[in-house]
Amino acid sequence: MPFDYKKEYKEFYLPPAKPQIIAIPPMNFVAVRGKGNPNAESGEYQQAMGLLYGISFTLKMSDKAGYTIKDAIPYVVPPLEGLWWQEENETIDFVHKEHFQWISMIRLPEFITRADFEWAVAEATRKKKQDFSQAEFLTYEEGLCVQCMHLGPYDDEPATIRAMDEFARQEGYTLDITETRRHHEIYLSDPRRCAPEKLRTVIRHPIRKK
């Protein structure tokens, strides 16, 4: 059976619907940076999806292209994730999505090196005749966080976020959102195939001891 990160690391991808404190280790990602409303048709976010999945599946299917990744094992491409912020707001304003800045990303298996990633960028560019140079190899050191499974539409996230932040304060922590530690979402449902009320999204906020 292919290695499935969601099943093997349930503490990271399948948290309960009640807030919890968790330490997240450094992870590598293929990432694309951008800004603007993620729902905008043909916007930067929609274009980023093509880059992320193009690189991810080029790496997953590297053996079909005659490229060998050392110590590689069959695996399921991990879920889409996103880091979100707005320069003019300390918190996320879900009404004004046009002000979003984001880093959209998909986790890379530990055995994939920067050299493997650079091969995939060149291979995807050659095969798909598209510029993949915006994609980057990103190591994200998230550290201590409060997280929760949000059930329902994305626009209903503020209630879940308030519960997370209150739980963290009660446990003796304070939010630690900085330029390197952001509001983090992991998307376990495809909104194109799932009713809004059934969407599952992991939400994380970085924290530190008061």
Short mmCIF file of C-alpha atoms in Angstrom, two decimals:
data_model
loop_
_atom_site.label_atom_id
_atom_site.label_comp_id
_atom_site.label_asym_id
_atom_site.label_seq_id
_atom_site.Cartn_x
_atom_site.Cartn_y
_atom_site.Cartn_z
CA MET A 1 0.00 0.00 0.00
CA PRO A 2 1.29 3.49 -0.80
CA PHE A 3 2.39 5.54 2.21
CA ASP A 4 -0.43 7.93 3.15
CA TYR A 5 0.59 10.87 5.35
CA LYS A 6 -2.99 11.50 6.49
CA LYS A 7 -3.25 7.96 7.86
CA GLU A 8 0.29 7.64 9.21
CA TYR A 9 0.34 11.05 10.90
CA LYS A 10 -3.22 11.44 12.12
CA GLU A 11 -2.09 13.86 14.84
CA PHE A 12 -1.16 16.36 12.10
CA TYR A 13 -3.96 15.77 9.58
CA LEU A 14 -6.95 14.39 11.50
CA PRO A 15 -7.20 16.34 14.76
CA PRO A 16 -10.40 16.40 16.82
CA ALA A 17 -13.05 19.09 16.39
CA LYS A 18 -11.94 20.53 19.76
CA PRO A 19 -8.74 22.61 20.03
CA GLN A 20 -5.50 20.96 21.08
CA ILE A 21 -1.87 21.97 21.59
CA ILE A 22 0.67 20.25 19.35
CA ALA A 23 4.33 20.59 18.34
CA ILE A 24 4.87 20.39 14.57
CA PRO A 25 8.30 19.30 13.27
CA PRO A 26 10.00 20.95 10.26
CA MET A 27 8.57 19.75 6.93
CA ASN A 28 9.50 20.31 3.29
CA PHE A 29 6.98 21.55 0.74
CA VAL A 30 6.58 22.54 -2.87
CA ALA A 31 5.23 26.07 -2.48
CA VAL A 32 3.93 28.98 -4.55
CA ARG A 33 3.49 32.53 -3.20
CA GLY A 34 0.78 34.89 -4.32
CA LYS A 35 -1.92 37.37 -3.38
CA GLY A 36 -5.57 38.09 -4.05
CA ASN A 37 -8.93 36.36 -3.74
CA PRO A 38 -8.50 32.56 -3.98
CA ASN A 39 -11.96 32.32 -5.55
CA ALA A 40 -11.12 34.64 -8.45
CA GLU A 41 -11.50 32.80 -11.74
CA SER A 42 -8.12 32.55 -13.50
CA GLY A 43 -6.53 34.41 -10.54
CA GLU A 44 -3.10 33.80 -9.05
CA TYR A 45 -4.41 31.15 -6.65
CA GLN A 46 -5.98 29.06 -9.40
CA GLN A 47 -2.77 29.26 -11.40
CA ALA A 48 -0.77 28.19 -8.35
CA MET A 49 -2.81 24.99 -8.13
CA GLY A 50 -1.55 23.89 -11.54
CA LEU A 51 2.05 24.52 -10.51
CA LEU A 52 1.77 22.71 -7.18
CA TYR A 53 0.07 19.60 -8.52
CA GLY A 54 2.24 19.58 -11.64
CA ILE A 55 5.41 19.36 -9.53
CA SER A 56 3.89 16.99 -6.96
CA PHE A 57 2.79 14.42 -9.53
CA THR A 58 5.98 14.76 -11.56
CA LEU A 59 7.89 13.72 -8.42
CA LYS A 60 5.42 10.96 -7.55
CA MET A 61 5.70 9.48 -11.07
CA SER A 62 9.43 10.15 -11.50
CA ASP A 63 10.22 6.50 -12.24
CA LYS A 64 7.93 6.65 -15.28
CA ALA A 65 10.17 9.42 -16.65
CA GLY A 66 13.31 7.36 -16.05
CA TYR A 67 14.44 9.42 -13.04
CA THR A 68 15.45 7.60 -9.84
CA ILE A 69 14.85 9.19 -6.44
CA LYS A 70 17.04 7.55 -3.81
CA ASP A 71 15.14 5.62 -1.11
CA ALA A 72 11.79 6.50 -2.70
CA ILE A 73 8.69 4.53 -1.77
CA PRO A 74 5.17 4.64 -3.28
CA TYR A 75 3.11 7.35 -1.59
CA VAL A 76 -0.14 9.29 -1.78
CA VAL A 77 0.33 12.97 -2.61
CA PRO A 78 -0.41 14.83 0.66
CA PRO A 79 -3.27 17.34 0.91
CA LEU A 80 -3.14 20.96 -0.18
CA GLU A 81 -2.18 23.46 2.53
CA GLY A 82 -2.04 27.23 2.81
CA LEU A 83 -0.46 29.97 4.92
CA TRP A 84 -2.58 33.13 4.93
CA TRP A 85 -2.20 36.75 6.07
CA GLN A 86 -3.18 40.34 5.28
CA GLU A 87 -0.63 43.11 5.64
CA GLU A 88 -3.13 45.63 7.03
CA ASN A 89 -4.69 43.24 9.59
CA GLU A 90 -3.28 41.31 12.53
CA THR A 91 -6.12 38.81 12.13
CA ILE A 92 -7.67 37.34 8.99
CA ASP A 93 -10.56 39.36 7.53
CA PHE A 94 -12.62 36.79 5.64
CA VAL A 95 -14.84 39.48 4.11
CA HIS A 96 -12.07 41.18 2.14
CA LYS A 97 -10.50 38.22 0.41
CA GLU A 98 -8.98 40.50 -2.22
CA HIS A 99 -6.43 41.55 0.43
CA PHE A 100 -5.20 38.01 1.08
CA GLN A 101 -1.54 37.13 0.74
CA TRP A 102 -0.71 33.46 0.80
CA ILE A 103 1.75 30.65 0.38
CA SER A 104 0.02 27.63 -1.10
CA MET A 105 1.86 24.35 -0.63
CA ILE A 106 1.91 20.55 -0.73
CA ARG A 107 4.13 18.48 1.53
CA LEU A 108 7.10 16.64 0.03
CA PRO A 109 8.19 13.20 1.29
CA GLU A 110 11.36 13.25 3.38
CA PHE A 111 13.35 11.35 0.75
CA ILE A 112 12.87 14.07 -1.87
CA THR A 113 15.92 16.35 -1.99
CA ARG A 114 16.31 19.84 -3.39
CA ALA A 115 18.10 18.28 -6.39
CA ASP A 116 15.08 16.01 -7.01
CA PHE A 117 12.83 19.06 -6.76
CA GLU A 118 14.89 21.00 -9.30
CA TRP A 119 14.70 18.03 -11.66
CA ALA A 120 10.90 18.00 -11.30
CA VAL A 121 10.65 21.73 -12.10
CA ALA A 122 12.71 21.24 -15.26
CA GLU A 123 10.82 18.07 -16.23
CA ALA A 124 7.37 19.60 -15.69
CA THR A 125 8.41 22.68 -17.67
CA ARG A 126 9.63 20.52 -20.53
CA LYS A 127 6.72 18.10 -20.56
CA LYS A 128 3.85 20.54 -20.00
CA LYS A 129 5.44 23.45 -21.92
CA GLN A 130 4.62 25.75 -19.01
CA ASP A 131 6.76 27.93 -16.73
CA PHE A 132 7.13 26.28 -13.30
CA SER A 133 9.84 28.62 -12.01
CA GLN A 134 7.47 30.15 -9.42
CA ALA A 135 7.42 26.87 -7.51
CA GLU A 136 9.92 26.72 -4.65
CA PHE A 137 11.33 24.15 -2.27
CA LEU A 138 10.23 25.43 1.16
CA THR A 139 11.20 24.14 4.60
CA TYR A 140 8.60 25.31 7.11
CA GLU A 141 9.44 25.18 10.82
CA GLU A 142 6.07 25.60 12.47
CA GLY A 143 6.81 24.60 16.06
CA LEU A 144 4.26 24.84 18.85
CA CYS A 145 0.66 25.40 17.69
CA VAL A 146 -2.97 25.25 18.66
CA GLN A 147 -4.98 23.35 16.08
CA CYS A 148 -8.52 22.14 15.44
CA MET A 149 -10.61 20.43 12.79
CA HIS A 150 -13.01 22.98 11.29
CA LEU A 151 -16.21 21.46 9.93
CA GLY A 152 -18.19 23.51 7.43
CA PRO A 153 -17.75 26.45 5.03
CA TYR A 154 -14.49 28.41 4.97
CA ASP A 155 -16.37 31.61 5.75
CA ASP A 156 -17.46 30.09 9.08
CA GLU A 157 -13.86 29.67 10.25
CA PRO A 158 -13.83 32.75 12.55
CA ALA A 159 -15.92 30.93 15.19
CA THR A 160 -13.49 27.99 15.21
CA ILE A 161 -10.53 30.37 15.36
CA ARG A 162 -12.02 32.22 18.36
CA ALA A 163 -12.44 28.89 20.18
CA MET A 164 -8.83 27.93 19.38
CA ASP A 165 -7.42 31.24 20.56
CA GLU A 166 -9.46 31.15 23.77
CA PHE A 167 -8.34 27.57 24.49
CA ALA A 168 -4.69 28.55 23.98
CA ARG A 169 -5.06 31.48 26.41
CA GLN A 170 -6.67 29.23 29.02
CA GLU A 171 -3.74 26.83 28.69
CA GLY A 172 -1.22 29.60 29.30
CA TYR A 173 -0.23 30.41 25.73
CA THR A 174 -0.41 33.49 23.56
CA LEU A 175 -0.64 33.74 19.78
CA ASP A 176 2.72 34.01 18.01
CA ILE A 177 1.78 34.91 14.43
CA THR A 178 4.83 36.48 12.78
CA GLU A 179 6.34 36.92 9.32
CA THR A 180 7.60 33.32 9.50
CA ARG A 181 4.71 31.69 11.41
CA ARG A 182 1.28 32.18 9.85
CA HIS A 183 -2.39 31.26 10.01
CA HIS A 184 -2.27 27.74 8.52
CA GLU A 185 -4.98 25.68 6.84
CA ILE A 186 -4.91 22.08 5.55
CA TYR A 187 -7.66 21.11 3.11
CA LEU A 188 -8.97 17.58 3.51
CA SER A 189 -12.00 18.08 1.25
CA ASP A 190 -12.34 19.12 -2.38
CA PRO A 191 -14.85 22.02 -2.45
CA ARG A 192 -15.70 21.13 -6.05
CA ARG A 193 -17.02 17.73 -4.94
CA CYS A 194 -18.15 18.36 -1.37
CA ALA A 195 -21.11 20.25 0.08
CA PRO A 196 -19.94 23.33 2.03
CA GLU A 197 -21.36 22.03 5.32
CA LYS A 198 -19.26 18.85 4.98
CA LEU A 199 -15.90 20.49 4.28
CA ARG A 200 -13.08 19.46 6.64
CA THR A 201 -10.21 21.89 7.18
CA VAL A 202 -7.40 21.67 9.73
CA ILE A 203 -6.67 25.12 11.17
CA ARG A 204 -3.44 25.93 13.04
CA HIS A 205 -2.17 29.01 14.81
CA PRO A 206 1.40 29.34 16.13
CA ILE A 207 1.64 29.96 19.87
CA ARG A 208 4.20 30.50 22.63
CA LYS A 209 4.15 30.38 26.41
CA LYS A 210 3.01 33.60 28.05
#
